[in-house]
Amino acid sequence: MKFRDKILALVFFGFNIFGLPSPLLYSNFISLVFVKNLLKTKYFIFTCFFVFTLLVYFAIHFYYGVEMTSYLNSLAVYLLVFINVIMAHNYIKYLGDRINLLFDFIVKANFTFFIISVLFLVSDFSKLTWRYYNYTDLSNQGAGIPRFRGFFYEPSYYALMFSPFLLYYFYKFIFVEKSFKTFRNLLFVAIPLVFTWSFGVLIGILLAIVISVIYYSTKYFKINIYFLVAFSLLPIGVLLLLMFNTEIAHRIIMNFKGDDLSTKGRTSNAFEIANHLIHAKSPFFGIGLGQIKIFGQEYIQNYYGYQKWYRVSIPNAFAETLAIFGYTGAFLRLFFQLFLFFYKKCYNNMFSLTLFAFIFIYQFTGSFITSTLEYIIWLMAVMNIFPEFNISNRYAQNYK
């Protein structure tokens, strides 16, 4: 693997947001260097379609009335994210089979950084890479459970970023290579991810695996023994966690009761806010890019009871799409996702199906519409980057 590829990997998976205002990334600006690739026929056609769609919405939003400065700023960021995603597609194709080597390098570097961060937990520098959260007293966030986030916005963003790595090494160990190296790399991913305590991501990954196992087990009337053992031990693990009076146990109980404020804020509350905003302007076409912080600030502030504002947004990618582009935008989002799923035949690849199921679920529980990371995960789900997980006839016979 080239030195340049290692540097790009360290930037994207190490400190892509460090020092930048949300949602900008260093990779957004790096991608501009390769913007000439947009002139390639397939990229050019897709870019024209994307820009045309945005122009249609712009005309409609302009008709209903928008705060133009915020709209244009958000539009510029949205286009920047689009360019980054197109360049990511081109880069993944350029890597080809070497993406396996890139994954190995990233998990080793990441785990090394995690160990260093653990050593700094006892110092004042811990808040650079850890976020403390008190689930029993939301007003006291300085003395809660430490959640690992690296140099990123929050623990859930870090967990989302490494979700494809967890699935890759999990399936590789089960189906392809039962070696010490693969198991080690699986632990290198799983341990930091668990310490994010990001229930949205962890539960989403579990549900996606369950969906994939049910699909293939129903199709081939077989189930892998590793899945059977894991699913059998899972309830025991949850019960062991609940036996101890910890922050984690408390949050699990709150989620079962439906009282977890973080979960409600990212799911049902997010859709209630989006629904309120679009009915104040246009249910079918939404309120427009950059308008949530203009038209929704007072309502959202009162809704959540916030006293300070850092980033005014709806913490749910699908609900934010609904608020910005209305019912038509929400429909187009789902249509495009499902079209790619069937067109790219994601159901024929274990990794693709599971990652697609995961990110499909996750968009209803978190993320945001200008998240470059989320779109790149969508890319990884539909590009069949790991053909070793294809469900061929030979592979189906080994699915036991």
Tab-separated table of C-alpha atoms in Angstrom:
chain	number	residue	atom	x	y	z
A	1	MET	CA	0.000	0.000	0.000
A	2	LYS	CA	1.314	3.428	-0.972
A	3	PHE	CA	2.420	5.957	1.630
A	4	ARG	CA	-0.105	8.457	0.215
A	5	ASP	CA	-2.935	6.026	0.869
A	6	LYS	CA	-1.831	5.597	4.466
A	7	ILE	CA	-1.769	9.368	5.006
A	8	LEU	CA	-5.258	9.778	3.508
A	9	ALA	CA	-6.519	6.950	5.731
A	10	LEU	CA	-5.046	8.543	8.853
A	11	VAL	CA	-6.656	11.859	7.959
A	12	PHE	CA	-10.112	10.434	7.289
A	13	PHE	CA	-10.217	7.961	10.181
A	14	GLY	CA	-8.068	9.912	12.617
A	15	PHE	CA	-8.664	13.650	12.718
A	16	ASN	CA	-10.882	14.547	9.776
A	17	ILE	CA	-12.870	17.123	11.739
A	18	PHE	CA	-10.211	18.330	14.174
A	19	GLY	CA	-10.390	22.128	14.400
A	20	LEU	CA	-13.053	22.486	11.696
A	21	PRO	CA	-16.637	23.734	12.157
A	22	SER	CA	-19.304	21.061	11.745
A	23	PRO	CA	-20.000	19.457	9.281
A	24	LEU	CA	-16.858	20.277	7.301
A	25	LEU	CA	-14.084	17.692	6.934
A	26	TYR	CA	-10.522	17.935	5.679
A	27	SER	CA	-11.422	15.272	3.133
A	28	ASN	CA	-14.062	17.644	1.714
A	29	PHE	CA	-11.313	20.052	0.721
A	30	ILE	CA	-8.853	17.352	-0.351
A	31	SER	CA	-11.475	16.002	-2.753
A	32	LEU	CA	-11.511	19.340	-4.593
A	33	VAL	CA	-8.004	18.565	-5.842
A	34	PHE	CA	-9.484	15.688	-7.845
A	35	VAL	CA	-12.637	17.504	-8.966
A	36	LYS	CA	-11.662	17.054	-12.625
A	37	ASN	CA	-12.837	13.455	-12.253
A	38	LEU	CA	-16.389	14.826	-12.303
A	39	LEU	CA	-15.898	15.256	-16.049
A	40	LYS	CA	-15.891	11.479	-16.486
A	41	THR	CA	-19.058	10.524	-18.332
A	42	LYS	CA	-20.800	8.524	-15.595
A	43	TYR	CA	-19.917	11.057	-12.888
A	44	PHE	CA	-20.834	14.011	-15.112
A	45	ILE	CA	-24.306	12.637	-15.870
A	46	PHE	CA	-25.002	11.907	-12.214
A	47	THR	CA	-23.672	15.351	-11.186
A	48	CYS	CA	-25.953	17.074	-13.710
A	49	PHE	CA	-28.960	15.140	-12.385
A	50	PHE	CA	-28.049	15.994	-8.786
A	51	VAL	CA	-27.538	19.708	-9.508
A	52	PHE	CA	-30.764	19.860	-11.543
A	53	THR	CA	-32.706	18.343	-8.630
A	54	LEU	CA	-31.232	20.878	-6.213
A	55	LEU	CA	-32.118	23.732	-8.588
A	56	VAL	CA	-35.732	22.563	-8.735
A	57	TYR	CA	-35.929	22.546	-4.948
A	58	PHE	CA	-34.160	25.907	-4.807
A	59	ALA	CA	-36.798	27.464	-7.072
A	60	ILE	CA	-39.611	26.047	-4.939
A	61	HIS	CA	-38.002	27.094	-1.660
A	62	PHE	CA	-37.284	30.566	-3.049
A	63	TYR	CA	-40.975	30.857	-3.931
A	64	TYR	CA	-42.023	30.010	-0.364
A	65	GLY	CA	-39.340	32.288	1.077
A	66	VAL	CA	-35.956	31.528	2.621
A	67	GLU	CA	-33.132	33.288	4.419
A	68	MET	CA	-30.809	33.416	1.418
A	69	THR	CA	-27.405	33.597	3.141
A	70	SER	CA	-28.020	30.469	5.232
A	71	TYR	CA	-29.531	28.692	2.237
A	72	LEU	CA	-26.554	29.366	-0.029
A	73	ASN	CA	-24.034	28.468	2.698
A	74	SER	CA	-25.743	25.131	3.301
A	75	LEU	CA	-26.050	24.545	-0.439
A	76	ALA	CA	-22.294	25.074	-0.816
A	77	VAL	CA	-21.594	22.572	1.981
A	78	TYR	CA	-24.029	20.077	0.433
A	79	LEU	CA	-22.253	20.337	-2.921
A	80	LEU	CA	-18.899	19.944	-1.192
A	81	VAL	CA	-20.122	16.754	0.480
A	82	PHE	CA	-21.418	15.503	-2.877
A	83	ILE	CA	-18.027	16.041	-4.523
A	84	ASN	CA	-16.309	14.240	-1.636
A	85	VAL	CA	-18.616	11.230	-1.998
A	86	ILE	CA	-18.049	11.051	-5.763
A	87	MET	CA	-14.289	11.185	-5.207
A	88	ALA	CA	-14.617	8.504	-2.516
A	89	HIS	CA	-16.360	6.256	-5.040
A	90	ASN	CA	-13.524	6.835	-7.493
A	91	TYR	CA	-10.921	6.190	-4.774
A	92	ILE	CA	-12.521	2.928	-3.620
A	93	LYS	CA	-12.506	1.686	-7.215
A	94	TYR	CA	-8.861	2.728	-7.496
A	95	LEU	CA	-7.971	0.691	-4.392
A	96	GLY	CA	-9.642	-2.470	-5.682
A	97	ASP	CA	-8.399	-5.551	-3.812
A	98	ARG	CA	-5.957	-3.417	-1.809
A	99	ILE	CA	-8.817	-2.148	0.346
A	100	ASN	CA	-8.182	-5.211	2.550
A	101	LEU	CA	-4.664	-3.908	3.253
A	102	LEU	CA	-6.058	-0.466	3.978
A	103	PHE	CA	-8.509	-1.924	6.490
A	104	ASP	CA	-5.674	-3.812	8.241
A	105	PHE	CA	-3.593	-0.644	8.487
A	106	ILE	CA	-6.485	1.478	9.796
A	107	VAL	CA	-7.535	-0.904	12.580
A	108	LYS	CA	-3.950	-1.248	13.839
A	109	ALA	CA	-3.389	2.507	13.843
A	110	ASN	CA	-6.773	3.108	15.440
A	111	PHE	CA	-6.249	0.614	18.240
A	112	THR	CA	-2.809	2.083	18.982
A	113	PHE	CA	-4.429	5.508	19.293
A	114	PHE	CA	-7.156	4.042	21.528
A	115	ILE	CA	-4.570	2.552	23.929
A	116	ILE	CA	-2.778	5.912	24.130
A	117	SER	CA	-6.133	7.609	24.836
A	118	VAL	CA	-6.849	5.130	27.640
A	119	LEU	CA	-3.525	6.031	29.268
A	120	PHE	CA	-4.556	9.698	29.215
A	121	LEU	CA	-7.875	9.006	30.974
A	122	VAL	CA	-6.334	10.015	34.299
A	123	SER	CA	-5.195	13.389	32.943
A	124	ASP	CA	-6.914	16.623	31.938
A	125	PHE	CA	-6.268	15.754	28.293
A	126	SER	CA	-8.815	12.934	28.427
A	127	LYS	CA	-11.620	15.240	27.269
A	128	LEU	CA	-9.902	15.562	23.899
A	129	THR	CA	-10.828	11.994	23.010
A	130	TRP	CA	-13.418	10.987	25.623
A	131	ARG	CA	-16.836	12.413	26.389
A	132	TYR	CA	-18.296	11.994	29.856
A	133	TYR	CA	-22.006	11.302	30.044
A	134	ASN	CA	-24.176	10.953	33.128
A	135	TYR	CA	-27.409	9.137	32.262
A	136	THR	CA	-28.914	9.553	35.715
A	137	ASP	CA	-28.207	13.289	36.048
A	138	LEU	CA	-28.222	15.079	32.683
A	139	SER	CA	-27.245	18.372	34.336
A	140	ASN	CA	-23.949	16.886	35.548
A	141	GLN	CA	-21.984	15.806	32.475
A	142	GLY	CA	-18.545	16.287	33.964
A	143	ALA	CA	-18.608	13.154	36.120
A	144	GLY	CA	-20.324	10.450	34.116
A	145	ILE	CA	-19.192	7.366	32.257
A	146	PRO	CA	-16.317	7.994	29.796
A	147	ARG	CA	-17.279	7.293	26.171
A	148	PHE	CA	-14.542	7.080	23.558
A	149	ARG	CA	-14.946	9.417	20.574
A	150	GLY	CA	-11.437	9.970	19.236
A	151	PHE	CA	-11.009	13.377	17.618
A	152	PHE	CA	-14.608	13.416	16.397
A	153	TYR	CA	-17.873	15.136	17.301
A	154	GLU	CA	-19.235	12.453	19.544
A	155	PRO	CA	-18.936	8.731	20.358
A	156	SER	CA	-21.750	7.725	17.995
A	157	TYR	CA	-19.907	9.293	15.031
A	158	TYR	CA	-16.790	7.290	15.851
A	159	ALA	CA	-18.843	4.110	16.265
A	160	LEU	CA	-20.605	4.717	12.951
A	161	MET	CA	-17.267	5.216	11.193
A	162	PHE	CA	-15.896	1.848	12.300
A	163	SER	CA	-19.097	-0.161	11.853
A	164	PRO	CA	-18.013	-1.452	8.375
A	165	PHE	CA	-14.709	-2.609	9.877
A	166	LEU	CA	-16.486	-4.558	12.598
A	167	LEU	CA	-18.721	-6.303	10.080
A	168	TYR	CA	-15.816	-7.015	7.736
A	169	TYR	CA	-13.607	-8.733	10.337
A	170	PHE	CA	-16.573	-10.455	11.970
A	171	TYR	CA	-17.616	-12.085	8.697
A	172	LYS	CA	-14.046	-12.697	7.612
A	173	PHE	CA	-13.349	-14.670	10.793
A	174	ILE	CA	-16.549	-16.693	10.469
A	175	PHE	CA	-16.536	-17.425	6.749
A	176	VAL	CA	-13.125	-16.793	5.210
A	177	GLU	CA	-10.120	-16.944	7.520
A	178	LYS	CA	-10.274	-18.300	11.058
A	179	SER	CA	-6.803	-17.076	11.928
A	180	PHE	CA	-5.233	-15.302	14.883
A	181	LYS	CA	-4.612	-12.230	12.714
A	182	THR	CA	-8.269	-11.896	11.743
A	183	PHE	CA	-9.466	-12.421	15.308
A	184	ARG	CA	-6.909	-9.893	16.569
A	185	ASN	CA	-8.096	-7.291	14.071
A	186	LEU	CA	-11.687	-8.009	15.060
A	187	LEU	CA	-10.791	-7.224	18.675
A	188	PHE	CA	-8.872	-4.118	17.553
A	189	VAL	CA	-12.147	-2.800	16.123
A	190	ALA	CA	-14.618	-4.163	18.656
A	191	ILE	CA	-12.952	-2.964	21.872
A	192	PRO	CA	-12.822	0.788	21.046
A	193	LEU	CA	-16.291	0.576	19.499
A	194	VAL	CA	-17.776	-0.976	22.635
A	195	PHE	CA	-16.229	1.796	24.737
A	196	THR	CA	-18.190	4.393	22.763
A	197	TRP	CA	-21.290	2.936	24.477
A	198	SER	CA	-23.205	4.069	21.412
A	199	PHE	CA	-26.360	1.999	21.749
A	200	GLY	CA	-27.813	3.285	18.476
A	201	VAL	CA	-24.881	1.956	16.466
A	202	LEU	CA	-24.369	-1.249	18.464
A	203	ILE	CA	-28.038	-2.227	18.370
A	204	GLY	CA	-28.231	-1.250	14.694
A	205	ILE	CA	-25.298	-3.555	13.877
A	206	LEU	CA	-26.876	-6.395	15.860
A	207	LEU	CA	-30.242	-5.970	14.127
A	208	ALA	CA	-28.556	-5.857	10.710
A	209	ILE	CA	-26.703	-9.109	11.429
A	210	VAL	CA	-29.925	-10.737	12.645
A	211	ILE	CA	-31.737	-9.632	9.470
A	212	SER	CA	-28.970	-11.041	7.267
A	213	VAL	CA	-28.785	-14.331	9.171
A	214	ILE	CA	-32.560	-14.780	9.001
A	215	TYR	CA	-32.545	-14.026	5.266
A	216	TYR	CA	-29.783	-16.486	4.388
A	217	SER	CA	-30.897	-19.114	6.874
A	218	THR	CA	-34.409	-19.013	5.391
A	219	LYS	CA	-33.032	-19.094	1.859
A	220	TYR	CA	-30.669	-22.032	2.397
A	221	PHE	CA	-32.354	-23.671	5.411
A	222	LYS	CA	-29.069	-23.562	7.332
A	223	ILE	CA	-27.544	-21.459	10.078
A	224	ASN	CA	-23.887	-21.036	10.900
A	225	ILE	CA	-22.959	-22.500	14.300
A	226	TYR	CA	-21.135	-19.293	15.276
A	227	PHE	CA	-24.324	-17.261	14.861
A	228	LEU	CA	-26.291	-19.823	16.828
A	229	VAL	CA	-23.857	-19.651	19.740
A	230	ALA	CA	-23.675	-15.834	19.635
A	231	PHE	CA	-27.465	-15.419	19.620
A	232	SER	CA	-27.744	-17.902	22.497
A	233	LEU	CA	-25.192	-16.046	24.633
A	234	LEU	CA	-26.535	-12.552	23.899
A	235	PRO	CA	-29.425	-12.638	26.426
A	236	ILE	CA	-27.007	-13.914	29.072
A	237	GLY	CA	-24.675	-10.985	28.396
A	238	VAL	CA	-27.515	-8.470	28.712
A	239	LEU	CA	-28.647	-10.039	32.005
A	240	LEU	CA	-25.093	-9.846	33.377
A	241	LEU	CA	-24.965	-6.143	32.533
A	242	LEU	CA	-28.300	-5.536	34.275
A	243	MET	CA	-27.127	-7.288	37.441
A	244	PHE	CA	-24.794	-4.393	38.247
A	245	ASN	CA	-26.062	-0.922	39.157
A	246	THR	CA	-24.049	0.982	36.571
A	247	GLU	CA	-24.675	3.852	34.160
A	248	ILE	CA	-24.835	1.351	31.296
A	249	ALA	CA	-27.391	-0.850	33.076
A	250	HIS	CA	-29.438	2.237	33.908
A	251	ARG	CA	-29.499	3.316	30.277
A	252	ILE	CA	-30.477	-0.160	29.060
A	253	ILE	CA	-33.411	-0.135	31.476
A	254	MET	CA	-34.429	3.374	30.379
A	255	ASN	CA	-34.401	2.259	26.737
A	256	PHE	CA	-36.624	-0.715	27.540
A	257	LYS	CA	-39.020	1.655	29.302
A	258	GLY	CA	-38.864	4.155	26.427
A	259	ASP	CA	-37.595	6.882	28.768
A	260	ASP	CA	-34.059	7.368	27.430
A	261	LEU	CA	-33.833	11.051	26.487
A	262	SER	CA	-30.962	10.558	24.045
A	263	THR	CA	-32.815	7.815	22.146
A	264	LYS	CA	-36.095	9.736	22.097
A	265	GLY	CA	-34.311	12.907	20.989
A	266	ARG	CA	-32.828	11.116	17.966
A	267	THR	CA	-35.984	9.214	16.978
A	268	SER	CA	-39.569	10.153	17.837
A	269	ASN	CA	-38.781	13.710	18.933
A	270	ALA	CA	-36.785	14.369	15.751
A	271	PHE	CA	-39.741	13.379	13.553
A	272	GLU	CA	-42.160	15.448	15.633
A	273	ILE	CA	-39.958	18.509	15.111
A	274	ALA	CA	-39.578	17.850	11.371
A	275	ASN	CA	-43.325	17.403	10.997
A	276	HIS	CA	-43.955	20.688	12.820
A	277	LEU	CA	-41.504	22.610	10.640
A	278	ILE	CA	-42.749	21.392	7.251
A	279	HIS	CA	-46.395	22.052	8.114
A	280	ALA	CA	-45.439	25.621	8.921
A	281	LYS	CA	-44.269	26.099	5.310
A	282	SER	CA	-44.572	23.251	2.762
A	283	PRO	CA	-45.227	19.600	3.715
A	284	PHE	CA	-44.338	18.380	0.212
A	285	PHE	CA	-41.140	20.375	-0.350
A	286	GLY	CA	-39.925	21.250	3.160
A	287	ILE	CA	-38.392	24.433	4.471
A	288	GLY	CA	-35.123	24.381	2.516
A	289	LEU	CA	-31.402	24.005	3.167
A	290	GLY	CA	-30.011	26.017	6.069
A	291	GLN	CA	-33.456	27.003	7.315
A	292	ILE	CA	-33.723	24.751	10.370
A	293	LYS	CA	-31.528	27.063	12.415
A	294	ILE	CA	-33.534	30.055	11.128
A	295	PHE	CA	-37.136	28.890	11.434
A	296	GLY	CA	-36.676	26.092	13.926
A	297	GLN	CA	-34.315	27.514	16.510
A	298	GLU	CA	-36.887	28.827	18.966
A	299	TYR	CA	-39.173	25.808	18.577
A	300	ILE	CA	-36.368	23.248	18.957
A	301	GLN	CA	-34.833	25.156	21.855
A	302	ASN	CA	-38.126	25.093	23.733
A	303	TYR	CA	-38.787	21.476	22.711
A	304	TYR	CA	-35.505	20.117	24.058
A	305	GLY	CA	-35.096	22.693	26.824
A	306	TYR	CA	-31.661	23.750	25.589
A	307	GLN	CA	-30.032	26.801	27.131
A	308	LYS	CA	-27.008	27.076	24.801
A	309	TRP	CA	-26.643	26.617	21.067
A	310	TYR	CA	-23.632	25.116	19.342
A	311	ARG	CA	-25.174	23.484	16.277
A	312	VAL	CA	-28.864	23.861	15.576
A	313	SER	CA	-30.041	20.720	13.836
A	314	ILE	CA	-32.328	17.719	13.912
A	315	PRO	CA	-30.235	14.727	15.123
A	316	ASN	CA	-31.708	12.265	12.639
A	317	ALA	CA	-30.730	12.069	8.956
A	318	PHE	CA	-34.115	10.958	7.656
A	319	ALA	CA	-36.072	13.411	9.808
A	320	GLU	CA	-33.718	16.196	8.701
A	321	THR	CA	-34.307	15.211	5.058
A	322	LEU	CA	-38.030	15.395	5.732
A	323	ALA	CA	-37.708	18.863	7.269
A	324	ILE	CA	-35.506	20.253	4.481
A	325	PHE	CA	-37.057	18.638	1.391
A	326	GLY	CA	-40.486	17.562	2.641
A	327	TYR	CA	-42.350	14.415	1.695
A	328	THR	CA	-40.949	14.470	-1.842
A	329	GLY	CA	-37.367	14.566	-0.550
A	330	ALA	CA	-38.045	11.736	1.898
A	331	PHE	CA	-39.576	9.682	-0.922
A	332	LEU	CA	-36.617	10.326	-3.251
A	333	ARG	CA	-34.185	9.346	-0.502
A	334	LEU	CA	-35.903	5.993	0.074
A	335	PHE	CA	-36.460	5.366	-3.631
A	336	PHE	CA	-32.798	5.937	-4.499
A	337	GLN	CA	-31.619	3.701	-1.646
A	338	LEU	CA	-33.920	0.824	-2.566
A	339	PHE	CA	-33.153	1.232	-6.269
A	340	LEU	CA	-29.435	0.838	-5.574
A	341	PHE	CA	-30.085	-2.099	-3.259
A	342	PHE	CA	-31.836	-4.110	-5.970
A	343	TYR	CA	-29.851	-2.758	-8.924
A	344	LYS	CA	-26.543	-3.641	-7.247
A	345	LYS	CA	-28.004	-6.895	-5.869
A	346	CYS	CA	-26.759	-6.241	-2.340
A	347	TYR	CA	-28.698	-9.296	-1.176
A	348	ASN	CA	-26.121	-11.506	-2.920
A	349	ASN	CA	-23.283	-10.439	-0.633
A	350	MET	CA	-23.255	-11.000	3.138
A	351	PHE	CA	-21.235	-7.881	3.891
A	352	SER	CA	-23.218	-5.639	1.534
A	353	LEU	CA	-26.597	-6.829	2.805
A	354	THR	CA	-25.665	-6.395	6.455
A	355	LEU	CA	-24.032	-2.997	5.990
A	356	PHE	CA	-26.974	-1.799	3.899
A	357	ALA	CA	-29.448	-3.014	6.530
A	358	PHE	CA	-27.426	-1.310	9.251
A	359	ILE	CA	-27.120	2.111	7.603
A	360	PHE	CA	-30.758	1.928	6.472
A	361	ILE	CA	-31.822	1.431	10.086
A	362	TYR	CA	-29.359	3.985	11.425
A	363	GLN	CA	-30.649	6.831	9.254
A	364	PHE	CA	-33.857	6.727	11.325
A	365	THR	CA	-31.976	6.976	14.634
A	366	GLY	CA	-29.137	9.440	14.065
A	367	SER	CA	-26.645	11.101	11.708
A	368	PHE	CA	-27.343	14.254	9.653
A	369	ILE	CA	-27.995	15.118	6.031
A	370	THR	CA	-24.532	16.585	5.346
A	371	SER	CA	-22.653	13.655	6.880
A	372	THR	CA	-19.971	12.677	4.375
A	373	LEU	CA	-19.310	9.577	6.464
A	374	GLU	CA	-22.861	8.268	6.155
A	375	TYR	CA	-22.869	8.593	2.365
A	376	ILE	CA	-19.517	6.803	2.115
A	377	ILE	CA	-20.929	3.937	4.175
A	378	TRP	CA	-23.838	3.783	1.703
A	379	LEU	CA	-21.209	3.541	-1.051
A	380	MET	CA	-19.424	0.691	0.701
A	381	ALA	CA	-22.741	-1.126	1.044
A	382	VAL	CA	-23.621	-1.038	-2.659
A	383	MET	CA	-20.195	-1.345	-4.337
A	384	ASN	CA	-19.544	-5.021	-3.510
A	385	ILE	CA	-16.031	-4.184	-2.335
A	386	PHE	CA	-15.552	-7.619	-0.745
A	387	PRO	CA	-16.554	-10.274	-3.309
A	388	GLU	CA	-15.278	-12.994	-0.966
A	389	PHE	CA	-18.613	-12.624	0.847
A	390	ASN	CA	-20.694	-13.243	-2.278
A	391	ILE	CA	-23.341	-15.909	-1.778
A	392	SER	CA	-22.438	-18.191	-4.661
A	393	ASN	CA	-23.555	-21.793	-4.895
A	394	ARG	CA	-20.219	-22.922	-3.483
A	395	TYR	CA	-20.490	-20.393	-0.662
A	396	ALA	CA	-24.070	-21.395	0.078
A	397	GLN	CA	-22.921	-24.979	0.608
A	398	ASN	CA	-20.457	-23.756	3.216
A	399	TYR	CA	-23.105	-21.693	4.991
A	400	LYS	CA	-23.560	-24.183	7.761
